[in-house]
mmCIF file of C-alpha atoms in Angstrom:
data_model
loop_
_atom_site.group_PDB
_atom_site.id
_atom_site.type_symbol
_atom_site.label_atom_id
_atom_site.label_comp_id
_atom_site.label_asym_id
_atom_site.label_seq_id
_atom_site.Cartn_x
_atom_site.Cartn_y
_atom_site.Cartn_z
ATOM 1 C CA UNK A 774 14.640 -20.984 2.052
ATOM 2 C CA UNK A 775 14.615 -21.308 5.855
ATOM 3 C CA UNK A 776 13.538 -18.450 7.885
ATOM 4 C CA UNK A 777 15.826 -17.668 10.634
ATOM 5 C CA UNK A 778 14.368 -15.820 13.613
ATOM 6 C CA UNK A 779 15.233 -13.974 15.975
ATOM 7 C CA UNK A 780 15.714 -14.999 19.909
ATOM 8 C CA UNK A 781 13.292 -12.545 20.658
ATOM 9 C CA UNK A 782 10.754 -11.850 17.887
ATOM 10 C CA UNK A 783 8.656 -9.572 19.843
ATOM 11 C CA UNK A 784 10.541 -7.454 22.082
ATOM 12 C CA UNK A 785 12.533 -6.438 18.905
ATOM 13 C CA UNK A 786 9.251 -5.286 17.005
ATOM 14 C CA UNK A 787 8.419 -3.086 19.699
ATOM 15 C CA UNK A 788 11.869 -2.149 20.944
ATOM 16 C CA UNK A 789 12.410 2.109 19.713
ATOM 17 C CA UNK A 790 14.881 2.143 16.479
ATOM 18 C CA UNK A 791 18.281 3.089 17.172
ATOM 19 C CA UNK A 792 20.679 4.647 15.089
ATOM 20 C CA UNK A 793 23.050 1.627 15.145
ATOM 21 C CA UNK A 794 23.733 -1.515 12.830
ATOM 22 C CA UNK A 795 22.875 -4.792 14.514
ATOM 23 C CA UNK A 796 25.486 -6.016 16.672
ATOM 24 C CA UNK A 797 24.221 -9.803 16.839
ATOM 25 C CA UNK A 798 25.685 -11.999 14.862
ATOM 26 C CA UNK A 799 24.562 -12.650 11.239
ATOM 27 C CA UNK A 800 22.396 -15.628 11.759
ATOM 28 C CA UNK A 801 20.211 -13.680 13.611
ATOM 29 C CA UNK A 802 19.129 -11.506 11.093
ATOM 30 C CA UNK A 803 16.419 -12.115 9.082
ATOM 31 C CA UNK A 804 16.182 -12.809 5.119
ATOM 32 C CA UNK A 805 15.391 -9.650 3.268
ATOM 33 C CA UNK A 806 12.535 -11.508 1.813
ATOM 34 C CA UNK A 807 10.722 -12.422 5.215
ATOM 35 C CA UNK A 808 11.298 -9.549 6.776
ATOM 36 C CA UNK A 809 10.029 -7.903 3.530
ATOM 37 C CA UNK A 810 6.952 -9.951 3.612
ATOM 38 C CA UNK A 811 6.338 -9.513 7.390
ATOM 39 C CA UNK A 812 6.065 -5.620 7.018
ATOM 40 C CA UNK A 813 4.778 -5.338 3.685
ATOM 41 C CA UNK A 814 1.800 -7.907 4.923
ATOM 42 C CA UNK A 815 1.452 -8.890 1.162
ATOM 43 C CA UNK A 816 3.226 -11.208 -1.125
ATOM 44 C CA UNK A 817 5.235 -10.071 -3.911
ATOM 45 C CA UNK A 818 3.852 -10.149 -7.664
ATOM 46 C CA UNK A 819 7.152 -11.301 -8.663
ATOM 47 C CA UNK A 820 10.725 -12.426 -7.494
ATOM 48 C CA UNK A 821 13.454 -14.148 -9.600
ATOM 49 C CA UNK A 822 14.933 -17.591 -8.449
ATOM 50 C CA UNK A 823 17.120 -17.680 -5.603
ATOM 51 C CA UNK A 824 21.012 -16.949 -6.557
ATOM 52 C CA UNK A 825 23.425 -16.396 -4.030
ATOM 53 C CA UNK A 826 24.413 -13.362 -6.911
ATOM 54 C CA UNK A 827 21.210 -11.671 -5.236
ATOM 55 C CA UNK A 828 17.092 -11.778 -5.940
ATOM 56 C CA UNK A 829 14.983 -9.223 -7.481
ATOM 57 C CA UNK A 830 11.345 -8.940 -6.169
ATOM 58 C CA UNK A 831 8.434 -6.262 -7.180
ATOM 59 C CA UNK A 832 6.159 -5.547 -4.866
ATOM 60 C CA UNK A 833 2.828 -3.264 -4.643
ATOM 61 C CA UNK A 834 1.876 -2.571 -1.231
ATOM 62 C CA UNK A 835 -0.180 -0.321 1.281
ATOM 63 C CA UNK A 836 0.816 2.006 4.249
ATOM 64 C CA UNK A 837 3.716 1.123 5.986
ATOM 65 C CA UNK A 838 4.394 2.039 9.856
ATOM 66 C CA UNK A 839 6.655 -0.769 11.356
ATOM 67 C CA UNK A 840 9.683 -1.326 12.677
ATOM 68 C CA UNK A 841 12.146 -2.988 9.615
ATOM 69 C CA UNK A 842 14.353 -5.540 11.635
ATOM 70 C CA UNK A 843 18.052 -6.191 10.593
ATOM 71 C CA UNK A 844 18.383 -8.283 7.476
ATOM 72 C CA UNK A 845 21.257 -10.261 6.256
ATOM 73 C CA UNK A 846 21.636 -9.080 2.947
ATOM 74 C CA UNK A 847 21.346 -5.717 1.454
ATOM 75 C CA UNK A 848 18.207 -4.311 0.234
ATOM 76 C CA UNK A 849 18.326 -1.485 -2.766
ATOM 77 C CA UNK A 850 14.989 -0.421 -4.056
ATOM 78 C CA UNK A 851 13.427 1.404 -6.790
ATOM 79 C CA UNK A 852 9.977 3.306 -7.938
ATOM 80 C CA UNK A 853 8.894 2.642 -10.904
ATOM 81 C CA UNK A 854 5.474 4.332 -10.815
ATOM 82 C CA UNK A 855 3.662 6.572 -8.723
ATOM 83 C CA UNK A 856 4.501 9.249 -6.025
ATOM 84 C CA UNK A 857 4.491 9.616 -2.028
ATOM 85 C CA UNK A 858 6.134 10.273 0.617
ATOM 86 C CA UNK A 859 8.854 8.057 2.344
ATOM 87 C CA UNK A 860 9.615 8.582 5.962
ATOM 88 C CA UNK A 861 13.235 6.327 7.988
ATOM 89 C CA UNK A 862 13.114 7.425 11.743
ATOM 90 C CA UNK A 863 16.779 5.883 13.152
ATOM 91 C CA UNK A 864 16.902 6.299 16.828
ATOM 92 C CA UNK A 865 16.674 10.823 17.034
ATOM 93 C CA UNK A 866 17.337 11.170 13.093
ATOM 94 C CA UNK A 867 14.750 11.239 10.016
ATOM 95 C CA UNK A 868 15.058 10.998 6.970
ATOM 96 C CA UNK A 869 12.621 11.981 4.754
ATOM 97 C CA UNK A 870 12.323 11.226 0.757
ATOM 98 C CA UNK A 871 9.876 10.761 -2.062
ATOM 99 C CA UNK A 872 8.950 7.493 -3.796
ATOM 100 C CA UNK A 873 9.405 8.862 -7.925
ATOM 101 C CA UNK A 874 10.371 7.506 -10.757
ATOM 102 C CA UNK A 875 14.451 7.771 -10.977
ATOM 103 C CA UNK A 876 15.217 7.345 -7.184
ATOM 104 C CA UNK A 877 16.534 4.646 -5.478
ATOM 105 C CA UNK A 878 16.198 3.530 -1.199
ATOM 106 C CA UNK A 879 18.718 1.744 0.256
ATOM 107 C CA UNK A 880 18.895 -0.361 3.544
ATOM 108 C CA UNK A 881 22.398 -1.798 3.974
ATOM 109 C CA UNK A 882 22.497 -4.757 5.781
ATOM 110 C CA UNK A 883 21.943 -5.398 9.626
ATOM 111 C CA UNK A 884 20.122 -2.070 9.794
ATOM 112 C CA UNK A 885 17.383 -1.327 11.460
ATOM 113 C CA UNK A 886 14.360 1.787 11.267
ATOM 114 C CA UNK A 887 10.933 2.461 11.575
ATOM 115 C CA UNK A 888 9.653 3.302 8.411
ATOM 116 C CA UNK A 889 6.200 5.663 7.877
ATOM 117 C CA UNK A 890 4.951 5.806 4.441
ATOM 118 C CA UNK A 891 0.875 6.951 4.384
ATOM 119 C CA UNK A 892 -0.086 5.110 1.139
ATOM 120 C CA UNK A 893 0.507 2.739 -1.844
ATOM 121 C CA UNK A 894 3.734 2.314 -2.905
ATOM 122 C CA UNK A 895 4.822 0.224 -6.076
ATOM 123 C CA UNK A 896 8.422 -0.806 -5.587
ATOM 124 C CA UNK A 897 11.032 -3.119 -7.517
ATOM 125 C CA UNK A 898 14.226 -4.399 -4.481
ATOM 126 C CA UNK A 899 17.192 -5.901 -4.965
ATOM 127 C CA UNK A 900 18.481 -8.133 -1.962
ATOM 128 C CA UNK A 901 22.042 -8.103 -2.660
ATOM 129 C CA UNK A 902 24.903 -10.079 -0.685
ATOM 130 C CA UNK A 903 27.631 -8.377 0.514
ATOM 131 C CA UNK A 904 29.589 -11.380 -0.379
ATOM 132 C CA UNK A 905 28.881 -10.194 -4.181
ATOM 133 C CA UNK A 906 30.094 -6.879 -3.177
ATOM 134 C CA UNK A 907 33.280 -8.031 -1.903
ATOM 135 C CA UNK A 908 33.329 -10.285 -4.913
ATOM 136 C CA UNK A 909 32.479 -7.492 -7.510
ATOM 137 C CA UNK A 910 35.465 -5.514 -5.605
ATOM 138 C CA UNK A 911 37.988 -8.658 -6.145
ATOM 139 C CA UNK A 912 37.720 -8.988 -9.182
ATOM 140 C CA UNK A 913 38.043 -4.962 -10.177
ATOM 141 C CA UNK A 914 41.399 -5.146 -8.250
ATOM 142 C CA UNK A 915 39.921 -2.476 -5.528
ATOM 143 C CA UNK A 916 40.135 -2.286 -1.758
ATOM 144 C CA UNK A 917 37.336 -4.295 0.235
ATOM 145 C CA UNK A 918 34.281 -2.556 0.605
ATOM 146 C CA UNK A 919 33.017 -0.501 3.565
ATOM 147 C CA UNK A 920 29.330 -1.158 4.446
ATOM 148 C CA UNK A 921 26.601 0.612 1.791
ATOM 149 C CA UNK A 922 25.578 4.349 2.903
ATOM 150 C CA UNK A 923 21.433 4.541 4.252
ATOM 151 C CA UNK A 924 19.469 6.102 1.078
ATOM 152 C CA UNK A 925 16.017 7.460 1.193
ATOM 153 C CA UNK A 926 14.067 8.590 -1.775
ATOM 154 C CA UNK A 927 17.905 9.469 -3.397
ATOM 155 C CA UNK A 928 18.354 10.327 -6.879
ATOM 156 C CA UNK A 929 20.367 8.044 -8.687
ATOM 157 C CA UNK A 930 18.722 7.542 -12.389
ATOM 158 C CA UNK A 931 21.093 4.781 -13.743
ATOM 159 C CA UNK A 932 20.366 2.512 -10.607
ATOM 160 C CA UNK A 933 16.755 3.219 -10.817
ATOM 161 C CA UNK A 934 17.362 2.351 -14.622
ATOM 162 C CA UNK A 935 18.792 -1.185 -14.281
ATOM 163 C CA UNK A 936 16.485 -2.511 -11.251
ATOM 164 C CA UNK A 937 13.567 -1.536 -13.228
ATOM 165 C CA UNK A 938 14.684 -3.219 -16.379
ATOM 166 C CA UNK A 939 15.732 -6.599 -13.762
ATOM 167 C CA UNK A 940 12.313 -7.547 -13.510
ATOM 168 C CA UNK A 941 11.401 -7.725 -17.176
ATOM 169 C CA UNK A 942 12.366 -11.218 -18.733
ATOM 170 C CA UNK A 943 14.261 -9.902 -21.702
ATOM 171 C CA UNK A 944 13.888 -13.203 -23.619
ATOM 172 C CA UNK A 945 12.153 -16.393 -22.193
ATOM 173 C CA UNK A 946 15.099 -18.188 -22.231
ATOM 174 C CA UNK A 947 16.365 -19.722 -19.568
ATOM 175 C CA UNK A 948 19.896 -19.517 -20.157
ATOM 176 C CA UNK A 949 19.970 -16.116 -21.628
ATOM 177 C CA UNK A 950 17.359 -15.123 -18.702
ATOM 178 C CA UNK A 951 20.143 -16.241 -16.034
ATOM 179 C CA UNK A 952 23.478 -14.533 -18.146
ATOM 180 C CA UNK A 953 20.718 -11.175 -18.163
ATOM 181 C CA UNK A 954 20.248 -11.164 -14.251
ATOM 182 C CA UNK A 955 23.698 -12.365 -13.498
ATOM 183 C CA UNK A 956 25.202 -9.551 -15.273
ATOM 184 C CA UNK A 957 23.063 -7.158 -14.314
ATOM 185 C CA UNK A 958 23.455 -8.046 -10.642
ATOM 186 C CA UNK A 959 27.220 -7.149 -11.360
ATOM 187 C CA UNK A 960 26.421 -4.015 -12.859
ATOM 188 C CA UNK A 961 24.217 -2.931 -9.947
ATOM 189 C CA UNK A 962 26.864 -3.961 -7.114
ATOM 190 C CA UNK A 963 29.450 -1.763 -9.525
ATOM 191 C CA UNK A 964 27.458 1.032 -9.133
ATOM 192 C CA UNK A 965 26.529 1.103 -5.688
ATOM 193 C CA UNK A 966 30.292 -0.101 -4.726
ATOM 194 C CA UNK A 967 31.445 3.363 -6.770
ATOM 195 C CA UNK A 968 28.810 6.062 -6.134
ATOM 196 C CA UNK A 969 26.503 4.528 -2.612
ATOM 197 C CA UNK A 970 29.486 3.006 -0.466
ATOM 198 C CA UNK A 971 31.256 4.272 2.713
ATOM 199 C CA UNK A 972 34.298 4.288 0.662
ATOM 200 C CA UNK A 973 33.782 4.931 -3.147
ATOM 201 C CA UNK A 974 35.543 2.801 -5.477
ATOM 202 C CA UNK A 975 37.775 3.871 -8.141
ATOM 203 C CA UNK A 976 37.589 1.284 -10.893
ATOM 204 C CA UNK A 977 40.924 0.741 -13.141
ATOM 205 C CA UNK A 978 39.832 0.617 -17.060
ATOM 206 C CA UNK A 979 40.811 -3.084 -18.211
ATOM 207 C CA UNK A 980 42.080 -3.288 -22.099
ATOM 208 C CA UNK A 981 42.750 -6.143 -24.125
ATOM 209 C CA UNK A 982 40.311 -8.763 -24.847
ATOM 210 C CA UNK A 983 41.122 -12.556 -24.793
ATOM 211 C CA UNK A 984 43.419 -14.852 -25.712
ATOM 212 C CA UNK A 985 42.700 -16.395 -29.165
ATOM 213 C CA UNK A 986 42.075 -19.756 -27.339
ATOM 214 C CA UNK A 987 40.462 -18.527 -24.339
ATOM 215 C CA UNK A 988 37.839 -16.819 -27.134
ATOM 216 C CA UNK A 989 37.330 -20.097 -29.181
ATOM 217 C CA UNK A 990 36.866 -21.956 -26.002
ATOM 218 C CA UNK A 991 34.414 -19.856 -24.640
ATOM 219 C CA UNK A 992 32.706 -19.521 -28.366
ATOM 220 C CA UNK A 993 32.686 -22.935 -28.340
ATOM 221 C CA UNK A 994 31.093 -23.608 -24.965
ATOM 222 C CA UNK A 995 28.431 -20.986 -25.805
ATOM 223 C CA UNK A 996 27.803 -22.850 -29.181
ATOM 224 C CA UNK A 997 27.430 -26.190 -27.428
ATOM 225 C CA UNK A 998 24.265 -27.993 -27.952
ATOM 226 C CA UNK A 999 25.648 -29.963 -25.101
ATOM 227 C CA UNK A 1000 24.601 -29.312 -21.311
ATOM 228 C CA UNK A 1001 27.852 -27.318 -21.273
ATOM 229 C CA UNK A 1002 27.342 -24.544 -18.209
ATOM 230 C CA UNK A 1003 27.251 -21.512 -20.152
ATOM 231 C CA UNK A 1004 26.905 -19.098 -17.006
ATOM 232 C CA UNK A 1005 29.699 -16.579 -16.328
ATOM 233 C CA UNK A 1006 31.185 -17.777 -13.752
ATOM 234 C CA UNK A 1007 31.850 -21.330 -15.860
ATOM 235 C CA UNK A 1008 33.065 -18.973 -18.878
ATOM 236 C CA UNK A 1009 35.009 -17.245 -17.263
ATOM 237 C CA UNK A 1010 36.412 -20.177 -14.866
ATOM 238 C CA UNK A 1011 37.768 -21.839 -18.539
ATOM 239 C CA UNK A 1012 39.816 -18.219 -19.160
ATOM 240 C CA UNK A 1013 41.357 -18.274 -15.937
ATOM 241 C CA UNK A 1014 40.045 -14.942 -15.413
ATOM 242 C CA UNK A 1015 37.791 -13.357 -12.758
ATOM 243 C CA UNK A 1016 33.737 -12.490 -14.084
ATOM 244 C CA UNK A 1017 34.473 -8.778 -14.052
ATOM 245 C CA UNK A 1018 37.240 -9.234 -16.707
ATOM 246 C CA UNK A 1019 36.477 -12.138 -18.173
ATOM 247 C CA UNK A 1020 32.845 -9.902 -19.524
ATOM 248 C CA UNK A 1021 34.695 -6.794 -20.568
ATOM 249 C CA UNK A 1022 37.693 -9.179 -22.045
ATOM 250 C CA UNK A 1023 34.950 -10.792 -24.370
ATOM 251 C CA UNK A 1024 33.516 -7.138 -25.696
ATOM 252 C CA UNK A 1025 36.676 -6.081 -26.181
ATOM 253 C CA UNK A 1026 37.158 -8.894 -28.454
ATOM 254 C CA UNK A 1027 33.659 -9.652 -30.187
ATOM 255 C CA UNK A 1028 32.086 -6.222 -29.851
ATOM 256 C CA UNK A 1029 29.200 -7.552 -27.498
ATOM 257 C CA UNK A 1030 28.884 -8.965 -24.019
ATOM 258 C CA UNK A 1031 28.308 -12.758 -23.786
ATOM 259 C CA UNK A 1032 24.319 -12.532 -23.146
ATOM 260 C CA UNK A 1033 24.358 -10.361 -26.138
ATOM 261 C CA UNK A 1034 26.607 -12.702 -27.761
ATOM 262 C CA UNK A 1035 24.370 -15.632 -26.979
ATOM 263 C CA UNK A 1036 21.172 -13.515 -28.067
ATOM 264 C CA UNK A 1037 22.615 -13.161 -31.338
ATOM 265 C CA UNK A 1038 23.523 -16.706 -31.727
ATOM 266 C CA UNK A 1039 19.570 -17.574 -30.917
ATOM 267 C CA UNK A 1040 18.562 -15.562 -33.183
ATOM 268 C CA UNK A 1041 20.893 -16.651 -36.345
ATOM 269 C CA UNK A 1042 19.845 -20.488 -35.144
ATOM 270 C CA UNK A 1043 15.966 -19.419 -35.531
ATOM 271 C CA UNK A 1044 16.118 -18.137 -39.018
ATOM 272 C CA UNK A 1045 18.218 -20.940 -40.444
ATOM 273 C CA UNK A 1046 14.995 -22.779 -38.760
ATOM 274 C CA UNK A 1047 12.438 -20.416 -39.772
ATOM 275 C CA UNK A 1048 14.133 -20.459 -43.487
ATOM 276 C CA UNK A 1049 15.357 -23.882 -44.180
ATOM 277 C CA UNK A 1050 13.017 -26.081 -42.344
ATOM 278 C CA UNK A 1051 8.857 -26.030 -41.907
ATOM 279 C CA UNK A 1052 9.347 -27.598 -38.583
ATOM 280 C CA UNK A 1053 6.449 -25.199 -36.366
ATOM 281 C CA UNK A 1054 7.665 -21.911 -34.574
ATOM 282 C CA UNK A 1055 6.594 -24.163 -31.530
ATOM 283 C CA UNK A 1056 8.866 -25.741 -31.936
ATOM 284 C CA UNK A 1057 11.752 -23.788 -33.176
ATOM 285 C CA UNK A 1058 11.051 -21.988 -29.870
ATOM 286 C CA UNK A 1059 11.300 -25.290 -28.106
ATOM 287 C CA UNK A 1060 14.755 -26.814 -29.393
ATOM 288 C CA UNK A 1061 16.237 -23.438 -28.698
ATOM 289 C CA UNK A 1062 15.228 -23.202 -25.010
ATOM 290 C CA UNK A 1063 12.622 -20.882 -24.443
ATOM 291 C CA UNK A 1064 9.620 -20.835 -22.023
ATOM 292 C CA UNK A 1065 6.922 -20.482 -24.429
ATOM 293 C CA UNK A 1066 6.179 -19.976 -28.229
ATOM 294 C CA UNK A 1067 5.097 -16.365 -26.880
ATOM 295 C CA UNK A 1068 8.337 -15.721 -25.373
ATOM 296 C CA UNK A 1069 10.555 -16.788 -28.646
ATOM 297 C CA UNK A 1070 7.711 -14.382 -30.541
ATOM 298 C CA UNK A 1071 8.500 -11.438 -28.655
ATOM 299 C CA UNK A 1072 12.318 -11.488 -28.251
ATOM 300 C CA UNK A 1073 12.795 -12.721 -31.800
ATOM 301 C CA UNK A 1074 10.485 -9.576 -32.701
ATOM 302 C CA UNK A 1075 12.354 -7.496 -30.230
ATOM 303 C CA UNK A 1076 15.449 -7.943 -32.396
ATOM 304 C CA UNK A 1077 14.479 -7.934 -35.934
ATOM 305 C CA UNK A 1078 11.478 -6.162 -35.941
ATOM 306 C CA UNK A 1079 9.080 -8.727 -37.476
ATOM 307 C CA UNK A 1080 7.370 -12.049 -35.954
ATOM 308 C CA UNK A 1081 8.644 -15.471 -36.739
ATOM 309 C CA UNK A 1082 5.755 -16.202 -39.030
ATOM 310 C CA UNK A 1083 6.178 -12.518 -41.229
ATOM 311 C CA UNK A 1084 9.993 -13.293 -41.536
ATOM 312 C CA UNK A 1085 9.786 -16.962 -42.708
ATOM 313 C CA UNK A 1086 7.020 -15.202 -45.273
ATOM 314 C CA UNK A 1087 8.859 -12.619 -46.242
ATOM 315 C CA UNK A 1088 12.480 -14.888 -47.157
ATOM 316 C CA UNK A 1089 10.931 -18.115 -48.256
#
């Protein structure tokens, strides 16, 4: 990712904080996750793979008193251990807030604040577009959103729920892995679109689920051994409907949500493996995409309960 940097790097460190949203134009404002690194002064122990849907990096970092210089996306975080104290200082106001489990901070994009925190602070963020807000809004047939609202140390337990869970890697696949994030990313803008924006979003209930074509097409896809593109947008690109519906379209018809869908699929392909063949778990975890032998042991676990090896015991 290029860096893009500001015209004057140094006289905007130092300048005083106002209470004002950056007025230069968007190139000039820096990616969350430089500007993250630059006052942070560490690297994070993990970040997801770019999307332009948004990143998810946790971080575990020292005492903080700098100057946080407009970014270009938005920038939700999350605690998910440990206590202290958070302080924003915008131009004459403060805000002060505690780091806790079940809160979330947000910095909407192109703001600016100096930010005071005396000691270690173990935080999950979410750099967020606001393309993907505007797109999340689209496609739930609401107005255009206003800009996010400043949050510091604010309770908001379903956020702080779904960031947290962002960084796990629910299955080591790499296709279920991307659905996960993708649709989580949606849930999160939802969220913060309906309870953390200057204008709250009502969201119209959507019922009916899809066409019986549109379902066996987008079965089929998601049964493809094929290179098929199985992502949502692809899905729901073949309905002719936007991601938003496409997803609750596809519960309302099979009862789950297309990563769960796909989950479940995995899983009945690894025990017609596991029962009919004595190829190695390696390699059952191999022909059905995931990372590691590990990984396929733990998700397939995860769902029924048992390892590979104790189930193909147990039903051969």
């Amino acid at each position: 990712m290029s860096k893009t940097v500001l015209h004057d790097p140094m006289k905007a460190l130092f300048a005083e904080p106002g209470t004002h949203r950056s007025s230069s134009p968007a190139v000039e404002r820096r990616p969350a996750d430089a500007e993250m690194a630059r006052v942070l002064k560490t690297a994070p122990l993990q970040m997801t793979s770019g999307s332009s849907n948004g990143v998810i990096a946790h971080w575990k970092h020292g005492a903080l008193h700098d100057v946080v210089q407009p970014m270009i996306d938005h920038v939700v975080m999350t605690y998910p251990a440990g206590i202290q104290r958070l302080e924003r200082r915008t131009g004459n106001s403060i805000a002060i807030g505690t780091a806790r489990s079940g809160v979330v901070t947000i910095i909407p994009a192109g703001s600016s604040a100096r930010w005071d925190i005396p000691g270690d602070v173990d935080v999950i963020q979410l750099y967020l577009p606001h393309a993907t807000l505007e797109r999340v809004a689209r496609e739930a047939d609401t107005s255009t959103p206003g800009d996010l609202l400043e949050r510091t140390g604010h309770a908001d337990a379903v956020i702080s729920g779904l960031l947290m869970s962002a960084t796990e890697l629910p299955d080591g696949n790499a296709v279920l892995d991307a659905l996960f994030r993708d649709r989580l990313t949606d849930i999160l803008a939802t969220r913060l679109l309906a309870g953390h924006s200057g204008a709250p979003t009502a969201f119209e209930p959507v019922s009916g689920g899809l066409s019986p074509g549109a379902l066996r097409r987008a079965i089929e896809r998601l049964r493809s051994d094929s290179l098929a593109d199985v992502s949502l947008a692809a899905l729901a690109s073949d309905a002719g409907l936007s991601r938003f519906h496409f997803c609750r379209a596809f519960k309302e018809s099979t009862g789950l949500s297309p990563h769960a869908w796909l989950r479940q699929l995995r899983l009945e392909q690894a025990m017609t493996m596991l029962r009919t063949t004595d190829v190695s778990i390696a390699l059952v975890a191999a022909r059905l995409g995931y990372a590691s032998q590990g990984a396929f042991t733990a998700a397939f676990r995860r769902l029924t309960g048992e390892t590979p090896s104790d189930w193909r015991r147990r039903v051969r």
